[in-house]
Short mmCIF file of N, CA, C and O in Angstrom, two decimals:
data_model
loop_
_atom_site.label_atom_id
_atom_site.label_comp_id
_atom_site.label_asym_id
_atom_site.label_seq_id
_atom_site.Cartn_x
_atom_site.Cartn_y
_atom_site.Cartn_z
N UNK S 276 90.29 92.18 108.58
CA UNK S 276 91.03 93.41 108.70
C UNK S 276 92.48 93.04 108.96
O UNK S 276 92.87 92.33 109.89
N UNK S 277 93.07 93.49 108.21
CA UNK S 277 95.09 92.84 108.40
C UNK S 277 95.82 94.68 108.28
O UNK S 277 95.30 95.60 107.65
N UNK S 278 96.81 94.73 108.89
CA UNK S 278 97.62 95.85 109.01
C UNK S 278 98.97 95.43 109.09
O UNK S 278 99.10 94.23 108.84
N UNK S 279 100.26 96.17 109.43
CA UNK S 279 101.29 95.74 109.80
C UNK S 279 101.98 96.02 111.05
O UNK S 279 101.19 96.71 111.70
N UNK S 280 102.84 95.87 111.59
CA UNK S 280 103.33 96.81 112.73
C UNK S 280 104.45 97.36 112.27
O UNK S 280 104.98 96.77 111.33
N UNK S 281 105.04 98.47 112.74
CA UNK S 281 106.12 99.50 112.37
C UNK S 281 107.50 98.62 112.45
O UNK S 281 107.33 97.47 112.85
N UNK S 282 108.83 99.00 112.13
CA UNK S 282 109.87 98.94 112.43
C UNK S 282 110.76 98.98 113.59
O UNK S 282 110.46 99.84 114.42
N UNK S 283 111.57 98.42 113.80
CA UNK S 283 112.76 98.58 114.98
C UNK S 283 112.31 97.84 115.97
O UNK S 283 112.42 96.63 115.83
N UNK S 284 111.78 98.27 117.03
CA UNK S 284 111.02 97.69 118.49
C UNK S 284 110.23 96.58 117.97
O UNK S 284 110.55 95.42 118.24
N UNK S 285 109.07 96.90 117.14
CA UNK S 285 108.41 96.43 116.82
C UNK S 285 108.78 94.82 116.50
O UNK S 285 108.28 93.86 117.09
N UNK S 286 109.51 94.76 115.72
CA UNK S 286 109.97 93.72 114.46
C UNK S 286 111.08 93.07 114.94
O UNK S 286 111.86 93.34 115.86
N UNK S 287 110.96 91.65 113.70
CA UNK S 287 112.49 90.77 113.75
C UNK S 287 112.47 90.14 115.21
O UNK S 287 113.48 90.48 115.82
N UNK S 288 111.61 89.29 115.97
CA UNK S 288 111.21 89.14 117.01
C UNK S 288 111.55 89.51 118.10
O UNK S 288 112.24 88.78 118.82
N UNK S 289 111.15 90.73 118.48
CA UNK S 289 111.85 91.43 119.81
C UNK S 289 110.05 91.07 120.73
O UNK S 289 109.03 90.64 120.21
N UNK S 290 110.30 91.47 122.20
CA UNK S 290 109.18 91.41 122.32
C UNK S 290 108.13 92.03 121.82
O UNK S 290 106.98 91.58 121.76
N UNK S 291 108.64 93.48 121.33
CA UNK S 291 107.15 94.12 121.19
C UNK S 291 106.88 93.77 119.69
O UNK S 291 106.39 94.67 119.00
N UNK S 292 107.09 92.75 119.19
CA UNK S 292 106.65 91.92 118.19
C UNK S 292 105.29 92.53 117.98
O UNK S 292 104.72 92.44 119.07
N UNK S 293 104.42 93.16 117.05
CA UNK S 293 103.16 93.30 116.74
C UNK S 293 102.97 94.60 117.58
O UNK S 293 101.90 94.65 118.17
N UNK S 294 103.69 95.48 117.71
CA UNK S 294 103.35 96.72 118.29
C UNK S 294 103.33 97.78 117.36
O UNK S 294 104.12 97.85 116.42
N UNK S 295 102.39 98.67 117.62
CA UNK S 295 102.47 100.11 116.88
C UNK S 295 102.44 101.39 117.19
O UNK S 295 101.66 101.98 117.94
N UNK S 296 103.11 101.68 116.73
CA UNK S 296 103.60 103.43 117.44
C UNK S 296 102.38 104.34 116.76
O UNK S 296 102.05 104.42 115.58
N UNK S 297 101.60 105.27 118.45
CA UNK S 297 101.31 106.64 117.93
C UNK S 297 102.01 107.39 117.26
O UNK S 297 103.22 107.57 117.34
N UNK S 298 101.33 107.82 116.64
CA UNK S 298 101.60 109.00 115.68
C UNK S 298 102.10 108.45 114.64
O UNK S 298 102.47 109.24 113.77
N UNK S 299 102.27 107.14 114.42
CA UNK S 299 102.85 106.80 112.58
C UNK S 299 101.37 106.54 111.90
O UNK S 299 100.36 106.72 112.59
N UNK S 300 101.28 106.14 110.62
CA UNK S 300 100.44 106.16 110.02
C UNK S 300 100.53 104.58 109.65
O UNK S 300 101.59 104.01 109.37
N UNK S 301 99.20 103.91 109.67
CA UNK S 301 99.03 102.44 109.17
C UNK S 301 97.71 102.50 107.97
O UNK S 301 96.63 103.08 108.11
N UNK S 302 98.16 101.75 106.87
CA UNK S 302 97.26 101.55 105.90
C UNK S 302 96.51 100.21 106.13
O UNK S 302 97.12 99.21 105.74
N UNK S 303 95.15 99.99 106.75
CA UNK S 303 94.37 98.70 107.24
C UNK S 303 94.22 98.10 105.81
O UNK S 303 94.77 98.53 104.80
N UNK S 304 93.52 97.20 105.88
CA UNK S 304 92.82 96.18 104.62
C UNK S 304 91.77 95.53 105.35
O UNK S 304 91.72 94.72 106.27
N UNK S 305 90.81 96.26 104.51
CA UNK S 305 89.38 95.61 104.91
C UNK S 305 88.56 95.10 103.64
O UNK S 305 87.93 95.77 102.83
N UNK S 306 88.77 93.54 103.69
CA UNK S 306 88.43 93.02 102.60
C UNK S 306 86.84 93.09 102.20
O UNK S 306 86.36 92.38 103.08
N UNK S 307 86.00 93.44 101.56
CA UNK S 307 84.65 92.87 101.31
C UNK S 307 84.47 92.07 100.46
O UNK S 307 85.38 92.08 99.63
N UNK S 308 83.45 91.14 100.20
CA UNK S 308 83.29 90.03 99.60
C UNK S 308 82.36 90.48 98.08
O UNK S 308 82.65 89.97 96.99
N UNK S 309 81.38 91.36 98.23
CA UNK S 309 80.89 91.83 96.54
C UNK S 309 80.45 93.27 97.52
O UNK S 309 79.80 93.41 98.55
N UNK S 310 81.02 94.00 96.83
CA UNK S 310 80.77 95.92 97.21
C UNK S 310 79.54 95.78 96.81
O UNK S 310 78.69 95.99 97.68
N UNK S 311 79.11 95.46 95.62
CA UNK S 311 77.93 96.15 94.66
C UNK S 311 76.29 95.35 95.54
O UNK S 311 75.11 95.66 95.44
N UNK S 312 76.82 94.52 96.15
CA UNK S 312 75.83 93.92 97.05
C UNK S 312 75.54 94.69 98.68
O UNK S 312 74.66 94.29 99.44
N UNK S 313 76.25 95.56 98.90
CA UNK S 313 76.63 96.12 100.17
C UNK S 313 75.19 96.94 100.21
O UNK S 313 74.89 97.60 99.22
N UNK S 314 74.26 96.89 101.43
CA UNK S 314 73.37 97.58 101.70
C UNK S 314 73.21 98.61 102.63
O UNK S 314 72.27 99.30 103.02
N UNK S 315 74.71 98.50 102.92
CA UNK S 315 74.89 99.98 104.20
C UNK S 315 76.49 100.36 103.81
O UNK S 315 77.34 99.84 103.09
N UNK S 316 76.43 101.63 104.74
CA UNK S 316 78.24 102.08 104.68
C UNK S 316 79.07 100.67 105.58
O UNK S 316 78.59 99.79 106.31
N UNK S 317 80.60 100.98 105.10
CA UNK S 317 81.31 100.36 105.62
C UNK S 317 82.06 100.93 107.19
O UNK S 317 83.14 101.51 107.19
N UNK S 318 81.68 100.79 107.83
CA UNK S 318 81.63 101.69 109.28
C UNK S 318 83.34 101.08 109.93
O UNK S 318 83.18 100.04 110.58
N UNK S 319 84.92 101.57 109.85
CA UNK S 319 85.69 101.32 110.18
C UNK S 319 85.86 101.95 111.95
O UNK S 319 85.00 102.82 112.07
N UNK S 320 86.35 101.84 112.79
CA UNK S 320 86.29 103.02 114.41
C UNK S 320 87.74 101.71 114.46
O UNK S 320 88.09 100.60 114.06
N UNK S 321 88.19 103.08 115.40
CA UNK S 321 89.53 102.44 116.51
C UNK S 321 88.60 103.00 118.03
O UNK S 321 88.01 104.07 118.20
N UNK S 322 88.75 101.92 118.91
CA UNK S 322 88.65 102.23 120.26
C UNK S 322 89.41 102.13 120.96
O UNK S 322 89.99 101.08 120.72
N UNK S 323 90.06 102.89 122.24
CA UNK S 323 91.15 103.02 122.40
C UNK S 323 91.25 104.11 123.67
O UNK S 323 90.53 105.06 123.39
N UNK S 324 91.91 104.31 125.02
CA UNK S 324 91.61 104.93 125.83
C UNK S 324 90.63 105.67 125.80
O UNK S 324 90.85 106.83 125.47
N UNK S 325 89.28 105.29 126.11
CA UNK S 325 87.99 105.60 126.35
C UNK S 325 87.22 106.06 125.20
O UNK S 325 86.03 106.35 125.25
N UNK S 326 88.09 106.12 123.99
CA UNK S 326 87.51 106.76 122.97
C UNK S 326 87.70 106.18 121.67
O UNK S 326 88.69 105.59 121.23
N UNK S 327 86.35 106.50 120.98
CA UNK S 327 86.03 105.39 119.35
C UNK S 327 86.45 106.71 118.55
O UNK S 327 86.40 107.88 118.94
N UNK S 328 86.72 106.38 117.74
CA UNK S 328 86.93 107.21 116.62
C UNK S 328 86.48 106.69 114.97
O UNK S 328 86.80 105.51 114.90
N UNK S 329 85.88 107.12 113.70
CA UNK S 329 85.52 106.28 113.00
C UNK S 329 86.49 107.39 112.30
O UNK S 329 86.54 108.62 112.40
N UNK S 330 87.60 105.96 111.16
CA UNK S 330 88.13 106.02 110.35
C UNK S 330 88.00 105.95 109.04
O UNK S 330 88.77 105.96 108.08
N UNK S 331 86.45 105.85 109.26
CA UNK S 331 86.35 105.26 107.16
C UNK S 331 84.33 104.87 108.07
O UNK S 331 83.97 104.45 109.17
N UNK S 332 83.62 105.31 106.84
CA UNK S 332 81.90 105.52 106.63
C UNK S 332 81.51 105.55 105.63
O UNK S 332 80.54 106.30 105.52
N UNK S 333 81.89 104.93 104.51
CA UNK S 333 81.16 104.91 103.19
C UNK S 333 81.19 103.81 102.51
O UNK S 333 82.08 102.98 102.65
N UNK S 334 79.95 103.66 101.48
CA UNK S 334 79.79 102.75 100.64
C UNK S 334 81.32 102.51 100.01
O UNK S 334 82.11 103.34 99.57
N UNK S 335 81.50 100.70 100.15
CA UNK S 335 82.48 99.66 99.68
C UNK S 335 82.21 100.02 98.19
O UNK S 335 81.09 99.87 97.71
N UNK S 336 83.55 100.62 97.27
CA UNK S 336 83.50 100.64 95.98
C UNK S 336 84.41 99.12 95.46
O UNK S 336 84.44 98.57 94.36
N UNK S 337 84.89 98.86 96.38
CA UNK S 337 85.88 97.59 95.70
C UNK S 337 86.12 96.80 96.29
O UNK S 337 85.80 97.17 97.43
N UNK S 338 86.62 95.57 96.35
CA UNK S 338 86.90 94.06 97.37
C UNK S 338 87.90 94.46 98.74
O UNK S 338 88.11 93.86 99.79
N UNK S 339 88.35 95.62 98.27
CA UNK S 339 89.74 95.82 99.34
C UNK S 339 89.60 97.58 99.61
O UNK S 339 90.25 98.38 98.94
N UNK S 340 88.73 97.95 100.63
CA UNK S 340 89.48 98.83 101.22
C UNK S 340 90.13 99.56 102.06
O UNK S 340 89.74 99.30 103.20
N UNK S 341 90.89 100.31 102.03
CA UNK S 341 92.00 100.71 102.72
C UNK S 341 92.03 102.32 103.47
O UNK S 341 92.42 103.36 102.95
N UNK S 342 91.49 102.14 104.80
CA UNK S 342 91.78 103.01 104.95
C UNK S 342 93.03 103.74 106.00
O UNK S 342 93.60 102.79 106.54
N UNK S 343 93.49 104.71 106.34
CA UNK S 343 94.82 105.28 107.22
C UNK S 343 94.21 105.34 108.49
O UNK S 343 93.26 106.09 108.71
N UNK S 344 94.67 104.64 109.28
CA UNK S 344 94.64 104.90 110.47
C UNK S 344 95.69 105.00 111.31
O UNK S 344 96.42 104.02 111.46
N UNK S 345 96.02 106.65 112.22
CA UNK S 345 96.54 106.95 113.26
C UNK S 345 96.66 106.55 114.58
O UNK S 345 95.64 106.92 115.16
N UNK S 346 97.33 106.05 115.25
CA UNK S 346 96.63 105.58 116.54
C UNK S 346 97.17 106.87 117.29
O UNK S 346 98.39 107.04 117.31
N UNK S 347 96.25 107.91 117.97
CA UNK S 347 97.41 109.32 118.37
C UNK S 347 97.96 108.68 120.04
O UNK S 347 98.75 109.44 120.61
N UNK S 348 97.67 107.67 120.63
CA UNK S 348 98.36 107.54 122.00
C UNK S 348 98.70 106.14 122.14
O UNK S 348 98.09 105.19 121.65
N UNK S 349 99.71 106.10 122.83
CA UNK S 349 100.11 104.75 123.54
C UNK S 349 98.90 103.70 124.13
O UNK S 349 98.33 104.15 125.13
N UNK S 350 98.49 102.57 123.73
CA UNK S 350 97.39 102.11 124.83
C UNK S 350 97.15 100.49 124.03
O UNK S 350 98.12 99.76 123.80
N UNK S 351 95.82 100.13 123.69
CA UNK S 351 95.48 99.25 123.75
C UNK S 351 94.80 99.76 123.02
O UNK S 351 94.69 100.98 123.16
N UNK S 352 93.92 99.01 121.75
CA UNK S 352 93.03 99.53 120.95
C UNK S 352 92.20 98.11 120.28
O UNK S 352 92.68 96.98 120.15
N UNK S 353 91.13 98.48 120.00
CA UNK S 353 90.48 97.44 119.37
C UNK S 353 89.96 98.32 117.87
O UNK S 353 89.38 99.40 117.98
N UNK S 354 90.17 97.83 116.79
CA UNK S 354 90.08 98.03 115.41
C UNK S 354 88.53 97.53 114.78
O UNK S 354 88.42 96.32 114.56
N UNK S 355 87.82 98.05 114.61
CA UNK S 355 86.12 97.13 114.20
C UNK S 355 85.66 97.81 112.84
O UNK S 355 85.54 99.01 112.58
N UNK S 356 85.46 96.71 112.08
CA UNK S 356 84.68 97.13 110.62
C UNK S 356 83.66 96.35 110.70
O UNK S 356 83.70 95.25 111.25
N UNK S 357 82.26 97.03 109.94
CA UNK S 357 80.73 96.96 110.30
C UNK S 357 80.76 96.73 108.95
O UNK S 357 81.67 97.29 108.35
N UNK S 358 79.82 95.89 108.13
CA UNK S 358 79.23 95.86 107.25
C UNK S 358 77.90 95.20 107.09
O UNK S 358 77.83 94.00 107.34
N UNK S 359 76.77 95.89 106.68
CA UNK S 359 75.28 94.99 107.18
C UNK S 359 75.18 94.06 107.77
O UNK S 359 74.65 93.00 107.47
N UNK S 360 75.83 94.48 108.95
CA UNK S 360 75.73 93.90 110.06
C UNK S 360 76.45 92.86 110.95
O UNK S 360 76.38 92.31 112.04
N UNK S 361 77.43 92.95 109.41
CA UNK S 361 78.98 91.57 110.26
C UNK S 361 79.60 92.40 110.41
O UNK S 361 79.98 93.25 109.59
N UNK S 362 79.85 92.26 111.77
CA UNK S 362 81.15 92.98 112.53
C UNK S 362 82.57 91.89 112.67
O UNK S 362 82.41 90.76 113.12
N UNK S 363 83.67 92.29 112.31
CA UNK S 363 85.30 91.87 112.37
C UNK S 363 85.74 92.98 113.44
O UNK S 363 85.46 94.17 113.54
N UNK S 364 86.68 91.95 114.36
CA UNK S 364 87.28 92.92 115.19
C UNK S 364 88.94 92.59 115.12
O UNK S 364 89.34 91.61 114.48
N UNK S 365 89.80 93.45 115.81
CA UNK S 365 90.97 93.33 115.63
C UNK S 365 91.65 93.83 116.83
O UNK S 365 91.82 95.04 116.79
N UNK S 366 92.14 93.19 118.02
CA UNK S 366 92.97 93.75 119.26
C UNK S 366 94.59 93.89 119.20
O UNK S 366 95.33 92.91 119.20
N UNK S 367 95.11 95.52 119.13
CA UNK S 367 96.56 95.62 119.22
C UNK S 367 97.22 96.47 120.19
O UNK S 367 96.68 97.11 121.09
N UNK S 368 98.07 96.42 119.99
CA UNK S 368 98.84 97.36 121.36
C UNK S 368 99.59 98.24 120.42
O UNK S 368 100.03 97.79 119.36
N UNK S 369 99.80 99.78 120.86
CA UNK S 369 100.06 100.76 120.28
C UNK S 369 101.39 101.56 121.96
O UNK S 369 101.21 101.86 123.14
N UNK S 370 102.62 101.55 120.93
CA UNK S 370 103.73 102.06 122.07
C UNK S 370 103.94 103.27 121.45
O UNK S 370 103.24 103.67 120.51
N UNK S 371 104.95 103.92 121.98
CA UNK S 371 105.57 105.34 121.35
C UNK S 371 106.05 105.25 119.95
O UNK S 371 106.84 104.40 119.53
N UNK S 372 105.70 105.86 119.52
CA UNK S 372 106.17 105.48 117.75
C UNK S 372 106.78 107.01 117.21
O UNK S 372 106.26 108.09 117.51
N UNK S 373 107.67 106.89 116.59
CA UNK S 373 109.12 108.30 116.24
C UNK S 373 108.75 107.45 114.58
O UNK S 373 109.00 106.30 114.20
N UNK S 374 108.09 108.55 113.94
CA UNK S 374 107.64 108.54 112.46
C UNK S 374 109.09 108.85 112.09
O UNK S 374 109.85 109.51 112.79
N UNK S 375 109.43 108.22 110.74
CA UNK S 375 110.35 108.49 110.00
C UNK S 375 110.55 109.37 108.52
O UNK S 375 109.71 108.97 107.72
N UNK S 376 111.26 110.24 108.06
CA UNK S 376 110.53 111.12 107.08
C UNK S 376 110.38 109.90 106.10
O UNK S 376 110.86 108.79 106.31
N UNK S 377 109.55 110.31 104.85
CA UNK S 377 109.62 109.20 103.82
C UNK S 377 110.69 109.32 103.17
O UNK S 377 110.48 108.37 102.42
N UNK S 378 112.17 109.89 102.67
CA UNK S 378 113.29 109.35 102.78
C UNK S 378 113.77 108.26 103.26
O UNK S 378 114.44 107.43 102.65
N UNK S 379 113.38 108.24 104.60
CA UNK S 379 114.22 107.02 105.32
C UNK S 379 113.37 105.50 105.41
O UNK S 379 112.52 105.33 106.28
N UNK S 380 113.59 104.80 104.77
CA UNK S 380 112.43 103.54 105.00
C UNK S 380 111.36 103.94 104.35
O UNK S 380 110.43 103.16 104.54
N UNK S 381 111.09 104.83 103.65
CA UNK S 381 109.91 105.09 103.23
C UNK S 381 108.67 105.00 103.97
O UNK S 381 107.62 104.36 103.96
N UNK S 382 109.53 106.35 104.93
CA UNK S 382 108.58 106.66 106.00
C UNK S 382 108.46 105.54 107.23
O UNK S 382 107.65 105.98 108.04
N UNK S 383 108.89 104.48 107.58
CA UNK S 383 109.07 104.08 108.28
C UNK S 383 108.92 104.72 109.80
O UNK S 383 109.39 105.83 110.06
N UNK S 384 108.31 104.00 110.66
CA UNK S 384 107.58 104.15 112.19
C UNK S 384 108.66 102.79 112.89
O UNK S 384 108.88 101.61 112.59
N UNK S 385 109.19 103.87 114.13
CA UNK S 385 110.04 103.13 114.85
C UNK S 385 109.67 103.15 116.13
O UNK S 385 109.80 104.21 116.74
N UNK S 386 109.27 102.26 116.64
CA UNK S 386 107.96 101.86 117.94
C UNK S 386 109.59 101.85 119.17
O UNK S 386 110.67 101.28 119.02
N UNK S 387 109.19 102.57 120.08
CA UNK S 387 110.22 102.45 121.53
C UNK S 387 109.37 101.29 122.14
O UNK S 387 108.18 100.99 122.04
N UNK S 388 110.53 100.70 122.85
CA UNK S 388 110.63 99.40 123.76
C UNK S 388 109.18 99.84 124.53
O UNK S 388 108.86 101.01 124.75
N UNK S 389 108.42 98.69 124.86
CA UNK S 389 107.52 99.01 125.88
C UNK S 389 107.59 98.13 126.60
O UNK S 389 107.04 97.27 125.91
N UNK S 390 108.05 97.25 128.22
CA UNK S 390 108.53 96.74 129.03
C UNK S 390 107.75 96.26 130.05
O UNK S 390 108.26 95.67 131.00
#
């Protein structure tokens, strides 16, 4: 599972290097190895102040997919994709994030300092 982190705070090595702002939008990559072999859904969840959320539940049509995930609060989150039965996990930190229209940066997410 690979994602990116937002702009400004985030980036260009400041500390919050690898941070991501609620409320912007991130496109994950969740690679599978042969879809057409897949014997269950692809089960994506963010966990994250006390609560899982599943982002994506269906049969893998292709090697790569992608689904949007929101993080809606500031915290700590762990990222998990399920597939018959191999689980990948992913731990990030999520700060205040000021979405940008897609004009600017093309939509670009600008994460505030978190200290």
């Amino acid at each position: 599972m690979d994602t990116l982190a937002g702009y400004g705070s985030s980036a260009n090595g400041s500390a919050n290097y690898g941070t991501y702002g609620a409320g912007c939008d991130y496109e994950l990559s969740v690679l599978v190895g042969d879809p057409r072999s897949s014997k269950s859904n692809l089960k994506v969840t963010s966990t994250g102040n006390g609560r899982t959320a599943t982002i994506y539940d269906q049969k893998p049509t292709s090697v790569e997919i992608t689904p949007v995930w929101r993080p809606p609060a500031p915290g700590r989150y762990v990222l998990t994709a399920t597939l018959d039965g191999v689980t990948k996990t992913r731990s990030v930190t999520v700060g205040t994030g000021v979405p940008f229209p897609e004009f600017i940066r093309g939509g670009a997410c600008f994460v505030l300092p978190t200290y």
